XYZ file of C-alpha atoms in Angstrom:
571
model
C -20.011 -57.596 37.673
C -22.725 -54.965 37.841
C -25.831 -55.191 36.141
C -27.171 -52.530 33.482
C -29.460 -50.170 35.373
C -32.364 -50.306 32.443
C -32.307 -54.012 33.295
C -31.854 -53.704 37.350
C -34.456 -51.341 37.473
C -37.214 -52.644 34.584
C -40.940 -52.700 35.943
C -42.045 -55.829 37.498
C -45.543 -54.795 37.524
C -48.012 -52.427 35.582
C -48.221 -50.029 38.586
C -44.546 -49.166 38.232
C -44.493 -48.766 34.185
C -43.645 -44.813 33.471
C -45.686 -42.622 31.335
C -48.260 -44.993 29.801
C -51.225 -44.702 32.296
C -53.773 -45.064 29.376
C -52.083 -48.591 28.634
C -51.788 -49.540 32.284
C -55.502 -48.770 32.874
C -56.743 -50.434 29.777
C -54.645 -53.611 30.722
C -55.555 -53.162 34.515
C -59.261 -53.409 33.733
C -59.160 -55.715 31.135
C -57.149 -58.225 33.810
C -59.693 -57.583 36.785
C -62.863 -58.024 34.382
C -61.581 -61.187 32.949
C -61.290 -59.473 29.087
C -57.820 -60.494 28.219
C -57.741 -60.479 24.677
C -55.721 -63.435 22.447
C -53.725 -61.038 20.475
C -52.136 -57.329 21.293
C -50.107 -55.123 19.180
C -48.057 -52.571 21.173
C -46.700 -49.730 18.773
C -44.284 -46.982 19.933
C -40.691 -45.561 19.907
C -38.018 -47.548 21.296
C -37.317 -47.579 25.134
C -40.597 -46.532 26.314
C -41.916 -49.796 27.472
C -43.282 -51.867 25.169
C -41.632 -55.290 25.726
C -41.859 -54.648 29.349
C -45.246 -54.587 29.276
C -45.449 -57.666 27.535
C -43.379 -59.426 30.024
C -45.517 -57.712 33.125
C -49.021 -58.663 31.023
C -47.439 -62.606 31.380
C -46.413 -62.579 34.632
C -49.738 -61.012 35.658
C -51.771 -63.727 33.926
C -49.259 -66.263 35.043
C -49.360 -65.538 38.894
C -50.290 -68.547 41.022
C -52.765 -66.324 42.793
C -54.075 -64.449 39.587
C -54.889 -63.073 37.384
C -54.292 -60.434 38.971
C -52.758 -56.865 38.012
C -50.317 -57.309 41.358
C -48.238 -60.406 40.769
C -47.039 -62.265 44.128
C -43.476 -62.059 42.963
C -43.075 -65.470 45.184
C -44.285 -68.179 43.006
C -42.522 -69.698 40.633
C -44.217 -67.842 37.436
C -43.150 -64.700 39.068
C -39.567 -65.403 40.033
C -38.862 -66.450 36.848
C -40.488 -63.626 34.928
C -39.562 -61.098 37.239
C -37.172 -58.673 35.767
C -34.104 -60.457 36.597
C -35.447 -63.722 35.928
C -34.108 -67.108 33.965
C -37.380 -66.777 32.133
C -40.430 -69.186 31.431
C -40.461 -71.987 28.723
C -44.082 -71.144 28.675
C -43.349 -67.368 27.651
C -40.852 -66.965 24.813
C -39.616 -63.755 23.277
C -38.727 -63.826 19.852
C -36.583 -61.133 17.749
C -38.764 -60.726 14.681
C -35.449 -59.096 12.914
C -33.900 -62.244 13.173
C -36.336 -64.935 13.059
C -38.521 -63.532 10.121
C -38.345 -66.261 7.700
C -40.895 -69.018 7.025
C -38.765 -71.901 8.307
C -38.224 -70.114 11.722
C -42.611 -69.587 11.744
C -43.023 -73.275 11.251
C -40.728 -73.826 14.163
C -43.353 -71.163 16.322
C -46.072 -73.250 15.208
C -44.538 -76.571 16.614
C -44.140 -75.420 19.603
C -47.297 -73.221 20.403
C -49.389 -76.051 19.494
C -48.137 -77.828 22.675
C -50.120 -77.094 26.508
C -48.366 -75.006 28.786
C -45.424 -76.607 30.807
C -46.215 -75.148 33.901
C -48.350 -71.964 33.799
C -51.828 -70.751 33.084
C -51.025 -69.622 29.469
C -48.270 -70.114 26.715
C -47.251 -66.655 25.449
C -45.409 -65.377 22.380
C -43.796 -62.155 22.516
C -42.578 -61.001 19.126
C -40.396 -58.190 19.368
C -39.604 -55.756 15.983
C -42.478 -57.585 14.565
C -42.974 -55.434 11.352
C -39.987 -57.309 10.576
C -41.534 -60.475 9.641
C -41.458 -61.627 6.327
C -44.967 -61.758 4.346
C -44.652 -65.411 4.180
C -44.009 -65.250 7.848
C -46.992 -63.300 8.692
C -49.136 -65.670 6.616
C -47.512 -68.144 8.405
C -48.958 -66.944 11.787
C -52.294 -65.753 10.541
C -54.302 -68.609 10.691
C -53.066 -69.174 14.221
C -53.566 -65.654 15.373
C -57.167 -65.612 13.961
C -57.969 -68.585 15.630
C -55.605 -69.658 18.434
C -55.875 -72.310 21.045
C -57.857 -71.237 24.592
C -53.767 -71.358 26.021
C -52.068 -69.183 23.817
C -51.770 -65.139 23.564
C -49.734 -63.418 21.252
C -48.355 -60.256 21.663
C -46.185 -58.069 18.976
C -44.262 -55.125 19.717
C -43.099 -52.895 16.761
C -41.606 -49.254 16.474
C -43.344 -49.231 12.714
C -46.968 -50.290 13.100
C -47.820 -48.647 9.629
C -45.591 -51.649 7.801
C -47.847 -54.147 10.091
C -50.144 -55.686 7.348
C -53.581 -54.745 8.086
C -54.990 -58.282 8.144
C -52.677 -58.671 11.189
C -53.154 -55.903 12.845
C -57.462 -56.193 12.425
C -56.976 -58.983 14.942
C -55.112 -57.676 17.481
C -56.213 -55.319 20.175
C -53.727 -52.366 19.490
C -51.976 -50.229 22.338
C -49.944 -47.041 21.442
C -46.874 -46.507 23.383
C -45.977 -42.755 23.910
C -42.866 -40.513 24.407
C -42.021 -40.721 28.187
C -42.231 -36.651 29.532
C -39.206 -35.359 30.365
C -40.348 -34.297 33.781
C -41.297 -38.277 34.657
C -37.955 -39.194 33.354
C -35.937 -36.599 35.467
C -38.074 -37.793 38.766
C -37.225 -41.769 37.935
C -33.481 -41.059 37.408
C -33.144 -38.755 40.684
C -34.756 -41.789 42.189
C -32.482 -44.520 40.976
C -29.731 -42.330 42.045
C -31.090 -42.294 45.548
C -31.253 -45.989 45.644
C -27.878 -46.112 44.158
C -26.654 -43.531 46.820
C -25.050 -41.259 44.370
C -24.957 -37.660 44.769
C -25.907 -35.582 41.954
C -27.061 -31.962 40.876
C -30.363 -31.411 40.012
C -29.204 -29.855 36.632
C -27.312 -32.931 35.812
C -30.561 -35.434 36.114
C -32.784 -32.480 33.763
C -29.640 -33.002 31.116
C -29.669 -36.642 31.257
C -33.237 -36.425 30.911
C -33.387 -34.319 27.938
C -30.941 -36.109 26.330
C -33.553 -39.709 26.759
C -35.630 -37.817 24.415
C -38.405 -39.681 26.074
C -37.104 -43.017 26.413
C -37.111 -44.453 29.765
C -34.088 -47.069 28.746
C -31.990 -44.617 27.170
C -32.325 -42.240 30.235
C -30.630 -45.231 32.550
C -28.428 -46.078 30.365
C -27.204 -42.881 30.063
C -27.074 -42.320 33.747
C -25.151 -45.689 34.214
C -22.649 -44.051 31.735
C -22.379 -41.040 33.694
C -22.002 -42.755 37.302
C -19.220 -45.042 35.861
C -17.239 -41.962 35.304
C -18.175 -39.483 38.405
C -16.040 -38.397 40.903
C -16.341 -38.033 44.496
C -18.817 -34.856 43.801
C -21.419 -37.193 42.171
C -23.134 -35.842 39.130
C -22.508 -32.554 37.907
C -23.707 -30.794 35.695
C -20.522 -29.926 34.079
C -19.251 -33.676 34.014
C -22.754 -34.891 32.763
C -22.584 -32.204 29.823
C -19.198 -33.595 29.037
C -20.210 -37.362 28.736
C -22.908 -36.498 26.968
C -20.819 -34.087 24.493
C -22.873 -30.846 24.921
C -21.213 -27.560 24.896
C -20.466 -26.021 28.574
C -23.257 -23.569 29.429
C -20.493 -20.741 29.698
C -19.645 -21.197 25.973
C -23.762 -20.812 25.115
C -24.580 -18.075 28.028
C -21.398 -16.063 25.972
C -22.934 -16.373 22.776
C -26.390 -15.072 23.967
C -25.029 -12.113 25.494
C -22.957 -11.428 22.522
C -26.507 -11.521 20.853
C -27.452 -9.419 23.413
C -24.995 -6.676 22.433
C -24.894 -7.508 19.180
C -20.932 -8.115 19.161
C -19.324 -9.828 16.385
C -16.253 -9.095 18.569
C -18.025 -11.598 21.074
C -19.558 -13.832 19.138
C -16.633 -14.906 16.513
C -14.600 -15.437 20.380
C -17.091 -17.806 21.719
C -16.723 -19.729 17.887
C -13.233 -19.713 18.186
C -13.419 -20.846 21.693
C -16.037 -23.975 20.499
C -13.553 -25.149 17.624
C -10.185 -24.503 19.627
C -12.102 -27.212 22.896
C -12.763 -29.733 20.058
C -16.733 -29.177 20.188
C -18.364 -29.897 17.056
C -19.862 -26.924 15.754
C -23.344 -28.575 14.860
C -23.723 -29.570 18.664
C -22.790 -26.112 19.881
C -25.602 -25.144 17.463
C -27.932 -26.812 18.366
C -27.109 -26.158 21.941
C -27.283 -22.404 21.113
C -31.103 -23.168 19.303
C -31.966 -24.866 22.391
C -31.281 -21.555 24.358
C -32.790 -19.123 21.925
C -36.030 -21.131 22.025
C -36.237 -21.017 25.879
C -35.572 -17.264 25.809
C -38.296 -16.984 23.020
C -40.697 -18.978 25.402
C -39.528 -16.862 28.729
C -40.501 -13.822 26.335
C -43.520 -14.852 24.787
C -45.142 -16.657 27.687
C -43.393 -15.170 30.693
C -44.702 -17.379 33.856
C -46.462 -19.833 31.964
C -43.204 -20.992 30.139
C -41.631 -22.102 33.082
C -42.929 -25.359 33.137
C -41.785 -26.049 29.785
C -38.235 -25.400 30.622
C -36.034 -28.098 31.985
C -33.743 -25.589 33.762
C -33.415 -24.575 37.536
C -35.670 -21.752 39.009
C -32.872 -19.028 39.248
C -31.500 -20.141 35.782
C -34.865 -19.155 34.102
C -34.868 -15.636 36.213
C -31.464 -14.811 34.353
C -32.842 -15.727 31.255
C -35.928 -13.351 31.623
C -33.514 -10.032 31.114
C -31.838 -11.674 28.440
C -35.025 -12.452 26.515
C -36.272 -8.733 27.146
C -33.243 -7.180 25.530
C -32.650 -9.252 22.611
C -36.985 -9.032 21.947
C -39.258 -11.780 20.396
C -39.058 -10.612 16.745
C -35.174 -11.022 17.014
C -35.348 -14.537 19.061
C -38.002 -15.581 16.386
C -35.700 -14.603 13.426
C -32.780 -16.447 15.265
C -34.459 -19.579 15.641
C -35.172 -19.604 11.795
C -31.409 -18.805 10.844
C -29.921 -21.439 13.380
C -32.529 -23.794 12.170
C -31.617 -23.602 8.617
C -27.849 -23.177 9.891
C -28.105 -26.741 11.754
C -29.383 -28.447 8.231
C -26.222 -27.153 6.631
C -23.910 -27.962 8.939
C -24.647 -31.827 8.154
C -21.918 -33.361 6.455
C -19.985 -29.675 5.536
C -16.773 -29.459 4.449
C -15.569 -26.940 6.398
C -17.868 -26.639 9.668
C -16.002 -23.695 10.863
C -16.641 -21.547 8.184
C -20.655 -22.977 8.106
C -20.692 -21.511 11.504
C -19.068 -18.278 11.471
C -21.207 -17.428 8.218
C -24.418 -18.601 10.603
C -22.937 -15.741 13.186
C -22.569 -13.276 10.654
C -26.460 -13.979 9.744
C -27.335 -14.143 13.476
C -25.533 -10.391 13.731
C -26.990 -9.023 10.461
C -30.807 -10.152 11.390
C -30.966 -7.067 13.472
C -30.525 -4.672 10.467
C -33.172 -6.715 8.160
C -35.806 -5.024 6.689
C -39.034 -4.234 8.714
C -40.161 -1.960 11.709
C -37.875 -4.184 14.344
C -35.000 -3.834 11.937
C -34.976 -0.262 11.757
C -35.505 0.197 15.616
C -32.451 -1.611 16.811
C -30.313 0.489 13.857
C -31.758 3.332 15.800
C -30.865 1.987 19.061
C -27.376 1.177 17.808
C -27.049 4.789 16.297
C -27.991 6.434 20.113
C -25.608 4.312 21.958
C -22.513 5.220 19.313
C -23.717 8.952 20.412
C -25.700 9.675 17.214
C -28.700 11.534 18.364
C -31.984 10.528 16.393
C -34.448 13.186 17.734
C -35.223 15.470 14.896
C -35.392 18.465 17.461
C -31.605 18.291 17.837
C -31.184 19.248 14.328
C -30.848 22.888 13.080
C -34.074 24.147 11.813
C -33.820 24.651 8.278
C -34.085 27.774 6.753
C -37.319 28.919 5.197
C -37.282 29.216 1.630
C -40.044 29.917 -1.226
C -41.183 26.899 -2.833
C -42.609 27.627 -6.083
C -46.389 26.920 -5.974
C -47.252 23.143 -7.483
C -48.217 22.677 -10.812
C -52.011 22.977 -10.771
C -53.202 19.228 -10.612
C -57.010 18.705 -11.976
C -58.898 15.632 -11.390
C -61.448 14.115 -13.601
C -64.795 13.357 -11.743
C -65.942 10.169 -11.352
C -69.120 10.798 -13.253
C -66.847 11.245 -16.505
C -64.238 9.876 -18.444
C -61.503 11.838 -20.449
C -57.667 10.617 -21.540
C -55.562 10.706 -18.938
C -51.570 11.783 -19.048
C -48.849 12.231 -16.378
C -47.887 15.363 -14.665
C -44.975 16.792 -17.000
C -41.955 18.337 -16.544
C -41.282 20.935 -19.072
C -39.105 19.942 -21.524
C -36.596 22.496 -21.638
C -36.014 22.086 -17.851
C -34.909 18.636 -18.666
C -34.684 18.162 -14.780
C -36.402 15.880 -12.237
C -38.130 18.188 -9.538
C -39.904 16.960 -6.601
C -43.635 18.955 -6.322
C -44.236 19.666 -2.630
C -47.289 18.637 -1.254
C -49.330 21.097 -0.010
C -51.781 20.799 3.433
C -54.597 19.365 2.192
C -57.612 22.214 2.217
C -60.320 19.606 3.509
C -63.822 20.909 3.587
C -64.541 18.920 6.198
C -63.270 18.052 9.845
C -59.640 16.686 9.783
C -61.224 14.217 12.332
C -63.028 13.036 9.191
C -60.335 12.387 6.928
C -58.780 10.429 10.039
C -61.836 8.678 10.681
C -61.627 7.534 7.007
C -58.727 5.920 7.204
C -59.085 4.150 10.352
C -62.422 2.326 8.583
C -60.601 1.592 5.016
C -59.424 -1.637 5.981
C -63.276 -2.151 6.652
C -64.148 -0.651 3.989
C -61.957 -2.700 1.684
C -63.755 -6.038 3.381
C -67.177 -4.759 2.301
C -65.912 -4.418 -1.256
C -64.201 -7.674 -1.053
C -67.367 -8.912 -0.208
C -69.167 -7.654 -3.072
C -66.734 -7.913 -5.630
C -63.343 -9.674 -5.377
C -62.499 -7.927 -9.053
C -63.187 -4.429 -7.418
C -61.006 -5.381 -4.349
C -58.072 -6.471 -6.326
C -58.294 -3.425 -8.092
C -58.379 -1.225 -5.322
C -56.352 -3.242 -2.280
C -53.408 -0.777 -2.591
C -55.577 2.394 -2.487
C -55.723 4.695 0.399
C -57.448 7.894 1.663
C -55.934 11.013 1.088
C -57.936 13.798 1.402
C -61.544 15.051 2.280
C -62.433 18.347 0.219
C -64.988 20.084 -1.266
C -67.474 17.020 -0.419
C -65.235 14.625 -2.407
C -63.408 11.941 -0.837
C -59.948 11.736 -2.758
C -58.545 8.372 -3.304
C -54.961 7.750 -4.173
C -54.082 4.716 -6.587
C -50.215 3.743 -6.823
C -50.515 2.880 -10.336
C -51.915 5.403 -13.305
C -52.770 2.587 -15.456
C -54.993 1.112 -13.096
C -56.399 4.525 -12.153
C -57.392 4.784 -16.172
C -59.055 1.865 -15.813
C -60.907 2.201 -12.573
C -62.087 5.805 -13.547
C -66.125 5.725 -14.412
C -66.284 2.135 -14.418
C -68.348 -0.139 -12.528
C -65.906 -0.570 -9.903
C -65.631 2.983 -8.940
C -69.390 2.445 -8.660
C -68.696 -0.830 -6.132
C -66.084 1.394 -4.375
C -68.138 4.403 -3.428
C -71.176 1.720 -2.840
C -68.944 0.284 -0.046
C -67.657 3.393 1.267
C -71.217 4.716 1.918
C -72.235 1.279 3.295
C -69.585 1.483 6.019
C -69.750 5.155 6.869
C -73.200 5.637 6.503
C -72.961 8.851 4.586
C -73.842 9.685 0.813
C -70.422 11.199 -0.164
C -68.541 11.386 -3.616
C -65.187 9.882 -4.284
C -62.306 11.261 -6.488
C -59.808 9.202 -7.846
C -56.095 10.317 -8.306
C -52.620 8.813 -8.708
C -49.945 8.649 -6.171
C -46.543 8.041 -6.756
C -44.117 7.212 -3.606
C -40.498 7.625 -3.340
C -38.049 7.747 -0.222
C -38.456 10.712 1.444
C -41.735 12.416 -0.266
C -44.876 11.685 -1.672
C -45.689 13.142 -5.289
C -49.078 13.551 -6.484
C -49.694 12.274 -9.965
C -53.191 13.555 -11.287
C -55.358 13.459 -14.174
C -54.680 16.471 -16.101
C -54.510 17.612 -19.973
C -51.079 18.482 -21.103
C -48.875 16.897 -23.557
C -47.089 13.600 -22.744
C -43.132 13.907 -21.920
C -41.113 12.701 -24.604
C -39.124 9.310 -24.947
C -35.744 11.160 -23.539
C -37.476 12.924 -20.592
C -39.472 10.042 -19.873
C -36.046 7.785 -19.253
C -34.617 10.393 -17.237
C -37.125 10.471 -14.994
C -37.318 6.972 -14.426
C -33.257 6.943 -13.777
C -33.887 9.622 -11.190
C -36.429 7.608 -9.469
C -34.309 4.215 -9.681
C -31.117 6.220 -8.069
C -33.291 7.944 -5.177
C -35.252 4.666 -4.358
C -32.542 1.690 -4.569
C -29.109 3.707 -3.881
C -30.599 6.745 -1.542
C -29.671 9.683 -3.845
C -31.317 13.076 -3.591
C -31.689 15.478 -6.873
C -29.325 18.607 -6.307
C -31.000 21.452 -7.996
C -29.209 23.737 -9.920
C -29.539 27.241 -8.232
C -30.841 30.276 -10.397
C -28.408 33.102 -11.215
């Protein structure tokens, strides 16, 4: 009967421990300098080498030619403590999960009180030490604090926070880390060569990723894959099947559907996933992994290659897909998949949840924002709809009625403020055309002011946060007659700010940034879906409640439903 690979290829000396150089180097120097402590605490995830390192340390210190970092391997102690050795009476490994009572500790204390039978030191290795009861730890505490010269303690745990500080303070603690995927992959490939097993590099990468930083888990999975392999050795498809992963062809098909934004293709992939018996959550996880790889390729380019555990030729093909989808859509897809995977855990209708997730992925491109608008325009262009404004028929030139006179209030005076009214008799919401500004200064000055406006607001923020909160949504709309015209989106804010100390602070901020001594004029401006309407400070009667309600209703219809007012033609 064959022995498990993780036992066969267990490290026999410190130099063979994988991915824990910081621990190996520290222990090696301690052995060489004869500064071995009496108690150690090894912490870290499962399968990363804690217990193996403890056995190696006992082997190195008890070697007849030692203490040495390179045990001879031929003396009785080295043979007994070899990876597949029978063990040594002086090195006792105890599972603290099943020996955590005070009675067990009493037995341990009786045993360790005796001198070593045939070795230099007596070792007590306690695995899963965090499961020791409080009484058991109290029973060991005095022995750990003042042990006899021949006794060494090694505590191994995956949960160091559960270890009492009184015990941790008496030990030298070494934190073991998860082993990198590349190191595990290289180790698994070397094991395959020694076992004379043919393999595909992509298959080894899949096993290394599934190991998730644990060398022991990687060797266990490798043994499982070898046991079920055929004459062709380890292939990526067979390993994916053993691990329960989604086949690459389905993941690639899902990415192609995302590139084309095709619901037909994506839902066909989901149907194939369900029919083949794959777990929906596993498919979503594999899909998320591929989206992550694409996002790294798109954002980091060549620097992402070391971060992706895939063959070089496959990464080259993925670069084209990443460019077509874009970083914004990939990031959004990753967010949706992450939340979708959480919803799929324990779902009563996993297929429905997966289909809803697919629908969200397809609709993400049409979400709000510049990227969504650009994507919708590209879809319209693909469907034959030309969005170029030059191809549209030129609108017939009509005479526009002159806009109502807009009078503004200078910054030095306060007057009663009222909205621009629409004649009550008309009972109609008409768009007021905005004429080109008759700027008294060159247009470049207006553009320069708009470019400097964020800096002006920052200067205002440094002077007064209250003033900044009043004007942070404002913008420069004109430069006319020596005045800088500044729009505020809310008429109530305009009434509050006009002539106040906050207006003076804004003027000082403008002058500080532009190095000029300009005057400012405040107006209110309201935005609608297809135009801008200026609402300024005028001396006209107020709208009655009926007209205000009608105007607000028209604004709501235009902003929320995209309605356009139809004006009655003059008879």
